[in-house]
XYZ file of C-alpha atoms in Angstrom:
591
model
C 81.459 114.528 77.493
C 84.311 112.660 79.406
C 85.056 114.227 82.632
C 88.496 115.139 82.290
C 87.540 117.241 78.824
C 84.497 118.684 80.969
C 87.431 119.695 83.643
C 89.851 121.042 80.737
C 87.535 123.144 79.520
C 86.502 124.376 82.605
C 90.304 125.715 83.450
C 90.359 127.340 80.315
C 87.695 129.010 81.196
C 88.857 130.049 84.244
C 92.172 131.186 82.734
C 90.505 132.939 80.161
C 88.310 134.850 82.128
C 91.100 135.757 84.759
C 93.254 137.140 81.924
C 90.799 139.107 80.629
C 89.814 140.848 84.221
C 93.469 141.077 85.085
C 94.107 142.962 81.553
C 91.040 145.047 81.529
C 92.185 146.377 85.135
C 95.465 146.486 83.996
C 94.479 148.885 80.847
C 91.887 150.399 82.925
C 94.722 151.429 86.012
C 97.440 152.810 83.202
C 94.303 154.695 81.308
C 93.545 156.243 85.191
C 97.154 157.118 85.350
C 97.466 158.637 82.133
C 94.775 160.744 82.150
C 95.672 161.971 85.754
C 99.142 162.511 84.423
C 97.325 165.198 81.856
C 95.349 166.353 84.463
C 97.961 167.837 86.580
C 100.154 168.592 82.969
C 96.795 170.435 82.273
C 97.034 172.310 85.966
C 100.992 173.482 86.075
C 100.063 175.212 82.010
C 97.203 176.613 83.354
C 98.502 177.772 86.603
C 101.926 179.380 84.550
C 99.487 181.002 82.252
C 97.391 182.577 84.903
C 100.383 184.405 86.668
C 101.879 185.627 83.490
C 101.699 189.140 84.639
C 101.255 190.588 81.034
C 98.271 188.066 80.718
C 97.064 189.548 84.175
C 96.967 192.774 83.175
C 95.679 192.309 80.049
C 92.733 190.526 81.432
C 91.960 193.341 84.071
C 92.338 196.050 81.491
C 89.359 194.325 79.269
C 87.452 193.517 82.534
C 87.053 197.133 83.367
C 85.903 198.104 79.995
C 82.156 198.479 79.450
C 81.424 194.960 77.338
C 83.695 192.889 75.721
C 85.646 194.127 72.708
C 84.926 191.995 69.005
C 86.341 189.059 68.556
C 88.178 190.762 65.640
C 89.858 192.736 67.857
C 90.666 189.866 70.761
C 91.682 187.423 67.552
C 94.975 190.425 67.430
C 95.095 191.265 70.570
C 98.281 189.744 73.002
C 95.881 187.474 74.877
C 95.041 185.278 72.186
C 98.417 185.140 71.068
C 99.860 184.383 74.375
C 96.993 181.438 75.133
C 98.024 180.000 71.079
C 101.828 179.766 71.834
C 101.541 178.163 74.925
C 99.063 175.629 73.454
C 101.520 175.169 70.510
C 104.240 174.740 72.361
C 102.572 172.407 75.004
C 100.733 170.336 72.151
C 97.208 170.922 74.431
C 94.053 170.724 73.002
C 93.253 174.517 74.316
C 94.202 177.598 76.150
C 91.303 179.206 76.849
C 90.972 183.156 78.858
C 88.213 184.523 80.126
C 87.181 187.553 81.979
C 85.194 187.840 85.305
C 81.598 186.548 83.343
C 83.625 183.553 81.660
C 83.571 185.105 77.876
C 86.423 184.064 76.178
C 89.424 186.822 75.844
C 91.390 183.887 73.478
C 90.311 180.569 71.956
C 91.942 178.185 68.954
C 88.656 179.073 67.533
C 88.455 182.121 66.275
C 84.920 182.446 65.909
C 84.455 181.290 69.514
C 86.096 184.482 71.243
C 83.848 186.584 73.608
C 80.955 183.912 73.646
C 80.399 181.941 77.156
C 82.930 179.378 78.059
C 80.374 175.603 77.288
C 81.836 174.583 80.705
C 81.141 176.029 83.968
C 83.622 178.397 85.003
C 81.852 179.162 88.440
C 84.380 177.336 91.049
C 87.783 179.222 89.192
C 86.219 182.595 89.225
C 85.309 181.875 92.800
C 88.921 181.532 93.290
C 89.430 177.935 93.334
C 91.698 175.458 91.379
C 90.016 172.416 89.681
C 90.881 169.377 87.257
C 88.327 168.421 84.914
C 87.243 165.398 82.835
C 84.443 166.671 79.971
C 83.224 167.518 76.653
C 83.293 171.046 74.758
C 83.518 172.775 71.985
C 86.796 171.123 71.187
C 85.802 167.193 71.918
C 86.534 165.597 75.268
C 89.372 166.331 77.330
C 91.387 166.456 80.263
C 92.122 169.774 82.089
C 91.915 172.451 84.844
C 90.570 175.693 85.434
C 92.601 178.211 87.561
C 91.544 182.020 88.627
C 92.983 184.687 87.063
C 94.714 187.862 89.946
C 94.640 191.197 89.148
C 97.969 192.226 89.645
C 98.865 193.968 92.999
C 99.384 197.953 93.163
C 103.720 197.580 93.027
C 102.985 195.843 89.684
C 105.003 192.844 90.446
C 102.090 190.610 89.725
C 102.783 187.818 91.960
C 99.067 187.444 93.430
C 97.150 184.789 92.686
C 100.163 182.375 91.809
C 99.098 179.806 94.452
C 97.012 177.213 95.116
C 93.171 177.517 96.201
C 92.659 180.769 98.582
C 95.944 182.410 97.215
C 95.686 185.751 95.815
C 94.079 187.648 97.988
C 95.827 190.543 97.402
C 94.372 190.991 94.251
C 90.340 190.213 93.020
C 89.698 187.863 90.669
C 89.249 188.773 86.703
C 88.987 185.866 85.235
C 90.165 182.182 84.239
C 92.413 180.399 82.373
C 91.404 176.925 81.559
C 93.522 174.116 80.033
C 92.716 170.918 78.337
C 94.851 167.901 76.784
C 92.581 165.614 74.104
C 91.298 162.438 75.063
C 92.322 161.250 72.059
C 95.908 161.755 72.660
C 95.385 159.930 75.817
C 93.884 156.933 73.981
C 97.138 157.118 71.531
C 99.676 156.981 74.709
C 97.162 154.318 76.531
C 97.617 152.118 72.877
C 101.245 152.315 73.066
C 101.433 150.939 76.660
C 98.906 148.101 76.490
C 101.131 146.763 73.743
C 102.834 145.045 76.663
C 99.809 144.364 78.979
C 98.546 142.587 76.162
C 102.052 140.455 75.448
C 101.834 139.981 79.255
C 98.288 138.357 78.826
C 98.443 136.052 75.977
C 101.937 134.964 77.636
C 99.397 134.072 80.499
C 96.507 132.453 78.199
C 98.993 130.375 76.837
C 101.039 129.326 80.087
C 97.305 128.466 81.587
C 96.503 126.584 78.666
C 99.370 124.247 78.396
C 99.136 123.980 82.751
C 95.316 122.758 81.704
C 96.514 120.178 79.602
C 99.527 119.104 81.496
C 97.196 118.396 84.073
C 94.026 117.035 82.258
C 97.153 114.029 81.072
C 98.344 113.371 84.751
C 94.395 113.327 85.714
C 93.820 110.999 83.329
C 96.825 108.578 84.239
C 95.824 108.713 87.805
C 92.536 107.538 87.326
C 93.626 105.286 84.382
C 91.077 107.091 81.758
C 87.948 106.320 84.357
C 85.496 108.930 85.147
C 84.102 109.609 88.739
C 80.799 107.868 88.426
C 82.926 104.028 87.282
C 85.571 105.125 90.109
C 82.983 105.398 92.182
C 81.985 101.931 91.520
C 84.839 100.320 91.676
C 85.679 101.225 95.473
C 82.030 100.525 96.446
C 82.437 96.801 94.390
C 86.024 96.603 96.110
C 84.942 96.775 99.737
C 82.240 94.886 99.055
C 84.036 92.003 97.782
C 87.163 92.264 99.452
C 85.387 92.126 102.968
C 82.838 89.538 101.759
C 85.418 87.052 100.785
C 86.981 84.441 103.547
C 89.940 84.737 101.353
C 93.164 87.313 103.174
C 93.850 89.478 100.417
C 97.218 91.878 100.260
C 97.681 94.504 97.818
C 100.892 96.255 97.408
C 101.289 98.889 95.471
C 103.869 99.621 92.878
C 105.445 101.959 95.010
C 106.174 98.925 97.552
C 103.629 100.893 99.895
C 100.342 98.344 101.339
C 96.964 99.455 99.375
C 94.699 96.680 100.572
C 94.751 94.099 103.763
C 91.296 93.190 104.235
C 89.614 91.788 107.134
C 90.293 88.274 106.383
C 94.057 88.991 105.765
C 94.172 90.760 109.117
C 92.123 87.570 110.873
C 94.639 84.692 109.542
C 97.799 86.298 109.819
C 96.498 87.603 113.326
C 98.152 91.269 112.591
C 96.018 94.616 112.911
C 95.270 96.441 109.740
C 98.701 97.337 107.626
C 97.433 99.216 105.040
C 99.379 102.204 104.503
C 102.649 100.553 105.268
C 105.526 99.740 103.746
C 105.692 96.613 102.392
C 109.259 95.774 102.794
C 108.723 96.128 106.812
C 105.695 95.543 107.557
C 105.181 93.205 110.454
C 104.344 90.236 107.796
C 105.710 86.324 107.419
C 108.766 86.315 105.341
C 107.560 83.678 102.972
C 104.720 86.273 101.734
C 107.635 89.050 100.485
C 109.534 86.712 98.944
C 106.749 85.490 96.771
C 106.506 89.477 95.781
C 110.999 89.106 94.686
C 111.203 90.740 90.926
C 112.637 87.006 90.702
C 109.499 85.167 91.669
C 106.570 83.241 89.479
C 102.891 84.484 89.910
C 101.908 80.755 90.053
C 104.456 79.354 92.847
C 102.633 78.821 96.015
C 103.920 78.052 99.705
C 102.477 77.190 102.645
C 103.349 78.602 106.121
C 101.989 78.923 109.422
C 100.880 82.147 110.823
C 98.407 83.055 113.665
C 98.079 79.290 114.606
C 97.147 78.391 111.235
C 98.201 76.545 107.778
C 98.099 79.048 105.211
C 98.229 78.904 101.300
C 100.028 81.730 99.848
C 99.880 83.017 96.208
C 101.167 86.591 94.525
C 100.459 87.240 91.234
C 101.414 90.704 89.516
C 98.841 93.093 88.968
C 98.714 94.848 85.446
C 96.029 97.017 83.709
C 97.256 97.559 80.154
C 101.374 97.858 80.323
C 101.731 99.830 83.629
C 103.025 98.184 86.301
C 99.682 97.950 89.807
C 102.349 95.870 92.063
C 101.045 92.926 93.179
C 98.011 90.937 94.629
C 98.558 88.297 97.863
C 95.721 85.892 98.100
C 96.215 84.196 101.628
C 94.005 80.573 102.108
C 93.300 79.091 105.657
C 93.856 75.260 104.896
C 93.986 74.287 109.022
C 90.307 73.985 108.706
C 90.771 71.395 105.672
C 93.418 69.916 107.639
C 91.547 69.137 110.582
C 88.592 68.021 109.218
C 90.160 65.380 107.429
C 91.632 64.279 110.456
C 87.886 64.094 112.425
C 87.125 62.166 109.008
C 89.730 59.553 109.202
C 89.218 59.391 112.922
C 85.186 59.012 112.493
C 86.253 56.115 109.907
C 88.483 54.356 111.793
C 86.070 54.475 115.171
C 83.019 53.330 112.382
C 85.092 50.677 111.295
C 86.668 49.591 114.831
C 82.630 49.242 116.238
C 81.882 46.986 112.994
C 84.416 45.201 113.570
C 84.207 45.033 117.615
C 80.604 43.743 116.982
C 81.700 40.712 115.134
C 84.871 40.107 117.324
C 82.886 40.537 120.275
C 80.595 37.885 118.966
C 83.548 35.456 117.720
C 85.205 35.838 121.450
C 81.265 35.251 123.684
C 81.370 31.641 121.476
C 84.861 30.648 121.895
C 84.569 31.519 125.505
C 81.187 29.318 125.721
C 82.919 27.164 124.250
C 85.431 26.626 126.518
C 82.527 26.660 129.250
C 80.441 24.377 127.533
C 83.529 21.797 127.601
C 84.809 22.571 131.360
C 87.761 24.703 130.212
C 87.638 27.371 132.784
C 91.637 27.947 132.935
C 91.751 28.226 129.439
C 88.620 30.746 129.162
C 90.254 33.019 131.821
C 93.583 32.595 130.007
C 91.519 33.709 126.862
C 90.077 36.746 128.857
C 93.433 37.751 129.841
C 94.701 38.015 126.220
C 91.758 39.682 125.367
C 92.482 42.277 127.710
C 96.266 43.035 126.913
C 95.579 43.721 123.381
C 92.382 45.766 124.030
C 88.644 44.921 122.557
C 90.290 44.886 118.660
C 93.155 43.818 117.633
C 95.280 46.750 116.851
C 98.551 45.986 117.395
C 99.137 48.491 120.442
C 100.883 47.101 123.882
C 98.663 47.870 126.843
C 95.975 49.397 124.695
C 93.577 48.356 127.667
C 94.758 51.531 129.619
C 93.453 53.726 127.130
C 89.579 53.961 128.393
C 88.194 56.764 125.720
C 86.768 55.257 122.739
C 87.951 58.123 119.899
C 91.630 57.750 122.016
C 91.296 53.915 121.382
C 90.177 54.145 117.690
C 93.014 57.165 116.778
C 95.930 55.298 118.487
C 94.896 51.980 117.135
C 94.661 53.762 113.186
C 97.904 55.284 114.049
C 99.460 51.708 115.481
C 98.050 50.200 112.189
C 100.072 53.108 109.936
C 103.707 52.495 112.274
C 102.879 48.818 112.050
C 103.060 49.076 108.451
C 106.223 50.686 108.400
C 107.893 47.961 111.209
C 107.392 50.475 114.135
C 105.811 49.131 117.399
C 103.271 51.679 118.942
C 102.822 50.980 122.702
C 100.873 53.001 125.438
C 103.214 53.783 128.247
C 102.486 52.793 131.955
C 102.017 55.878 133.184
C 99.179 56.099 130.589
C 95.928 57.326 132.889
C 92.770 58.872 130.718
C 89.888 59.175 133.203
C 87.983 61.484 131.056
C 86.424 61.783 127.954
C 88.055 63.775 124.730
C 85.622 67.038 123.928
C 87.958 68.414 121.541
C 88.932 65.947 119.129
C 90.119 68.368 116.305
C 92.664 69.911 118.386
C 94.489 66.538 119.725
C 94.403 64.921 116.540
C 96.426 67.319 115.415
C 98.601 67.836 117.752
C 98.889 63.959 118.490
C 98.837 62.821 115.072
C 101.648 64.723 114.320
C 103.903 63.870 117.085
C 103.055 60.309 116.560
C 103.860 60.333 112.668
C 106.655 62.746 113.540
C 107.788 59.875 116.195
C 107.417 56.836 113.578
C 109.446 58.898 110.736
C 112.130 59.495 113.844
C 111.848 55.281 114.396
C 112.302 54.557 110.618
C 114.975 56.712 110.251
C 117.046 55.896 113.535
C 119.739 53.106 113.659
C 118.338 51.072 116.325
C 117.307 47.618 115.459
C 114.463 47.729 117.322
C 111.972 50.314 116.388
C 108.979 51.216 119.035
C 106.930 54.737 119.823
C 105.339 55.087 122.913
C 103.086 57.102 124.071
C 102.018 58.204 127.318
C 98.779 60.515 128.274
C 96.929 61.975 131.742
C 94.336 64.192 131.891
C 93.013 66.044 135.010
C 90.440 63.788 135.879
C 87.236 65.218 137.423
C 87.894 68.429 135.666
C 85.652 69.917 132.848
C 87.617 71.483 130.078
C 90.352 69.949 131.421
C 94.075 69.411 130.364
C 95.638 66.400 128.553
C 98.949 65.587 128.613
C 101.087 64.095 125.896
C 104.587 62.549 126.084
C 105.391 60.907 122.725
C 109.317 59.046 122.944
C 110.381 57.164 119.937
C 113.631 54.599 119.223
C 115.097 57.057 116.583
C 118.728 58.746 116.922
C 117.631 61.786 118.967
C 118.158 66.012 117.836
C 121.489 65.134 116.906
C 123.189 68.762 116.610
C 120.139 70.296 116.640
C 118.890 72.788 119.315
C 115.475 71.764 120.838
C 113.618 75.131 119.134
C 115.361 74.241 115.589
C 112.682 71.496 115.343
C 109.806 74.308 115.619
C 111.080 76.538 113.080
C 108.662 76.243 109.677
C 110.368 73.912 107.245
C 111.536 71.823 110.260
C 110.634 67.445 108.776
C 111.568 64.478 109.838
C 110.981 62.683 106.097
C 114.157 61.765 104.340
C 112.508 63.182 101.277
C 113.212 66.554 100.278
C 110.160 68.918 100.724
C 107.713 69.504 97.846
C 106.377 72.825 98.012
C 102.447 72.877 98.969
C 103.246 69.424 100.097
C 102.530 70.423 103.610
C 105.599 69.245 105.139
C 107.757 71.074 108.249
C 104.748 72.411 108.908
C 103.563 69.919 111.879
C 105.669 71.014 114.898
C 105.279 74.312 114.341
C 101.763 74.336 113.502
C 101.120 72.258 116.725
C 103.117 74.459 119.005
C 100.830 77.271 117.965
C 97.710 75.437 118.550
C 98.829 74.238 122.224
C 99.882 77.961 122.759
C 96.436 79.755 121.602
C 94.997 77.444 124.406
C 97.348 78.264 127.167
C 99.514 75.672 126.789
C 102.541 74.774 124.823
C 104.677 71.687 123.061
C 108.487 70.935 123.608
C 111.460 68.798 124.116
C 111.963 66.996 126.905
C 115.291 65.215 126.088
C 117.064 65.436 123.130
C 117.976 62.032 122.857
C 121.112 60.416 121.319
C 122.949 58.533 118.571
C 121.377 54.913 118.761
C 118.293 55.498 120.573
C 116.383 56.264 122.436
C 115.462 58.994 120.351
C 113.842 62.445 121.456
C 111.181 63.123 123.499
C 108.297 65.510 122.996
C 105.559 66.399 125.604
C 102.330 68.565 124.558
C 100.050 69.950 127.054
C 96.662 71.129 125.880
C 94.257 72.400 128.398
C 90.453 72.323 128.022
C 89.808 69.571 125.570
C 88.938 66.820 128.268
C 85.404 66.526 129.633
C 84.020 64.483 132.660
C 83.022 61.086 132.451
C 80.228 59.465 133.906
C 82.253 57.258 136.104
C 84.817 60.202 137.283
C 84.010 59.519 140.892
C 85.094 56.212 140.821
C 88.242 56.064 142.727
C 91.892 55.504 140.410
C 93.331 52.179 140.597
C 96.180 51.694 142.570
C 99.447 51.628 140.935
C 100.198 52.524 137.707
C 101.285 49.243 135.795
C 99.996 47.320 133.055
C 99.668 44.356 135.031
C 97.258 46.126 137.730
C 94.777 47.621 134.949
C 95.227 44.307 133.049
C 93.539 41.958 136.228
C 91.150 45.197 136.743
C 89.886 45.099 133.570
C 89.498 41.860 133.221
C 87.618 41.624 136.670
C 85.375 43.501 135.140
C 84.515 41.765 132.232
C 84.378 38.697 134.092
C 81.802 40.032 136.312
C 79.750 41.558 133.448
């Protein structure tokens, strides 16, 4: 049996069975009342009867005879017609006298007079008043007993007309006892429960249409599951909604947050929002307009939040035709991103030893060459050469001041790529690298896209000739030390642009309207939050200006440098190309 018929029929039981206790008390309370109604109706006859003075003296006058006369004789006498027109005129069940031994003076029953009353007249003769609930001769009834006063010696006959202890004028000489039918009492008690009874089934049937009213709204709430698959489902939800790397969002269709699991709360870098509403939660914009009436549950769009490239995706929830809300699936891609990056670098430094290997080889016998023939101005001429354009030729000016090896191989790829698209790369003088790069992840990022972000600049600019350069320092003898960036390019500057328009999300250099997921105006931004989560930060040193040169960008990113092996070694003096060029090439000579 389905749980919300187990539940229906339990408030119909419940409603039944506090009908019927409410309606049996009710009958029960009105029956009390009746019969205490005939009780005291029973009392005031009785009482009346027993100070009729007549009655009073007729009573005394047959108490002082010796026995009691035939019940022929009390059938005529005045006492027995007295006690039948009062109980005719009353509509009682009886009006009974008796004398001092409680034998009946008059009865309805004829053949009853002067036998002993069948109920015990003990506490009237003793001069007290009582109401009575039992059974005679007659059936059961309702009534009251009440003494009987002989009547005082001036013959007005007023003893004995109160209540218990009265009388005491006069002794006692006999009772009069009263009684109304119980049947009669069950007739009035029919006629009033005709209402209690309305008043009930009114009650059944208001509970019964409350049980199903809300056996329907139970069922719509929990979308016709019972407790034990309810159950299930929340244990199954927080299991896989905190299991998954995935940020998921649910928003209910009441625009109110349902779920914002762990993950969502870790790549958006928010505390927990469940509970809120959607419309103001502290959230990226891009994520409630995916959830616009006016949006498709396939579009996706990537943003950056908490330092990271996310992947956003709504889709509307729906079980059967109503209306959940919707469902925000939230993807880190920065990972992705950044791996590729070590990949391409880790390819290009592969391919740049391969090829150093054989170049190195090809330069040794042209130099012995040279040696071989007597040529020593022309082999140090050679070694000079060698030394300007670094141990490969990438085509990067003053690539020799660049001393890390992953620096070397990244600018070179990168030198290759703005070759390609007629940009000159070149290392600026002020270029000093002492250490080694222990972070590559996080300055390929942020280099690579100030470099590409430079060359696009280049391309675009109006200058006719088109040159990046790039200058870095590091704190040399440092571990987790800073490095510095300055990337200029040849381009046309900011234009009209304020310097923090260029960090905004959406922000690209390309000439090519965005595609969306394409990843693009995504790169400053992204990079200004990854400099800033380390302490440091990315920005605009000059704007630039129509016709070159173009704007300048400077990124400082502490603790991704390392020490070197040869970090005591004292700087060389000066900081120009020349200096580092006869430096360097000392020391190949000498090797």
């Amino acid at each position: 049996m389905r749980f919300s018929t187990q539940t229906l029929l339990l408030q119909l039981g419940v409603v039944l069975l506090v009908v019927l206790l409410s309606g049996a008390v009710h009958a029960w309370l009105v029956y009390e009342r009746i019969g205490d109604e005939a009780e005291n109706q029973a009392l005031t006859l009785a009482r009346t009867v027993a100070a009729d003075p007549d009655i009073r003296e007729d009573v005394q006058a047959i108490s002082k005879e010796e026995g009691t006369p035939p019940a022929s004789v009390l059938a005529a006498g005045p006492l027995q017609a007295a006690a039948e027109a009062a109980r005719v005129r009353t509509g009682a069940l009886f009006v009974v006298i008796t004398d001092e031994t409680g034998l009946r003076l008059a009865h309805p029953d004829i053949a009853r007079l002067g036998e002993r009353v069948s109920t015990d007249p003990s506490v009237a003769l003793a001069g007290r008043e009582i109401t009575t609930r039992n059974t005679g001769t007659l059936g059961p009834s309702a009534g009251a007993k009440v003494p009987v006063y002989a009547p005082s010696a001036d013959g007005q006959g007023t003893e004995g007309t109160g209540t218990e202890g009265a009388g005491t004028a006069g002794s006692i000489v006999g009772e009069v006892s009263v009684g109304y039918s119980m049947e009669s009492l069950s007739k009035s008690l029919a006629q009033d429960i005709v209402p209690i009874a309305l008043t009930a089934g009114g009650a059944l049937l208001a509970g019964v249409l409350a049980s199903f009213l809300l056996r329907r709204r139970l069922q719509r709430l929990t979308l016709g599951l019972e407790p034990e698959e309810i159950s299930t489902l929340v244990h199954d939800q927080v299991a896989v909604l905190q299991g998954v790397d995935e940020g998921v969002i649910g928003i209910a269709a009441d625009g109110r947050i349902s779920v914002f699991n762990a993950a969502a709360a870790r790549l958006l870098d928010l505390p927990d929002a469940t509970g809120q509403d959607w419309a103001t939660a502290n959230v990226p914009a891009q994520l409630k307009q995916l959830t616009q009436p006016a949006a498709r549950d396939a579009e996706a769009v990537e943003l950056v939040a908490g330092g990271r490239v996310l992947v956003a995706s709504a889709r509307k929830a729906w079980h059967r035709k109503e209306d959940l809300g919707w469902v925000v699936m939230l993807r880190d891609r920065t990972e992705l991103q950044q791996l590729t990056r070590q990949l391409d670098a880790v390819g290009t430094m592969s391919t740049a030893l391969r090829a150093q290997r054989h170049e190195f080889a090809n330069q040794l016998h042209t130099i012995a060459g040279f040696m071989s023939i007597g040529q020593h101005e022309q082999a140090k001429e050679y070694l000079a050469r060698i030394s300007a354009t670094g141990p490969l030729k990438f085509p990067v000016e003053q690539a020799e001041l660049l001393q890390d090896t992953y620096l070397q191989a990244f600018v070179g790829a990168k030198s290759v790529e703005a070759s390609e698209r007629g940009v000159a790369l070149r290392i600026g003088p002020e270029t000093l690298v002492r250490g080694h790069v222990a972070d590559p992840q996080d300055v390929t990022t942020v280099l690579g896209n100030l470099i590409d972000n430079a060359v696009s600049a280049a391309v675009a600019g109006s200058a006719s000739e088109r040159w990046v350069e790039v200058e870095l320092l590091d704190d040399a003898g440092q571990d987790n030390g800073t490095l510095h960036i300055v990337v200029g390019d040849s381009g046309d500057g900011l234009g009209n642009l304020e310097p923090e328009e260029v960090f905004a999300e959406g922000f690209t250099t390309s000439e090519q309207p965005v595609r969306q997921g394409a990843g693009q105006g995504l790169g400053l931004a992204l990079v200004r939050q990854l400099a800033r989560r380390r302490g440091g930060d990315v920005r605009v040193l000059e704007a630039g200006r129509k016709g070159g040169p173009g704007a300048v960008f400077m990124a400082t990113i502490p603790g991704v440098m390392g020490r070197s092996a040869d970090v005591g070694a004292e700087a060389p003096t000066g900081t120009g190309a020349g200096r580092e060029a006869d430096r360097t090439m000392q020391e190949d000579s000498s090797g």
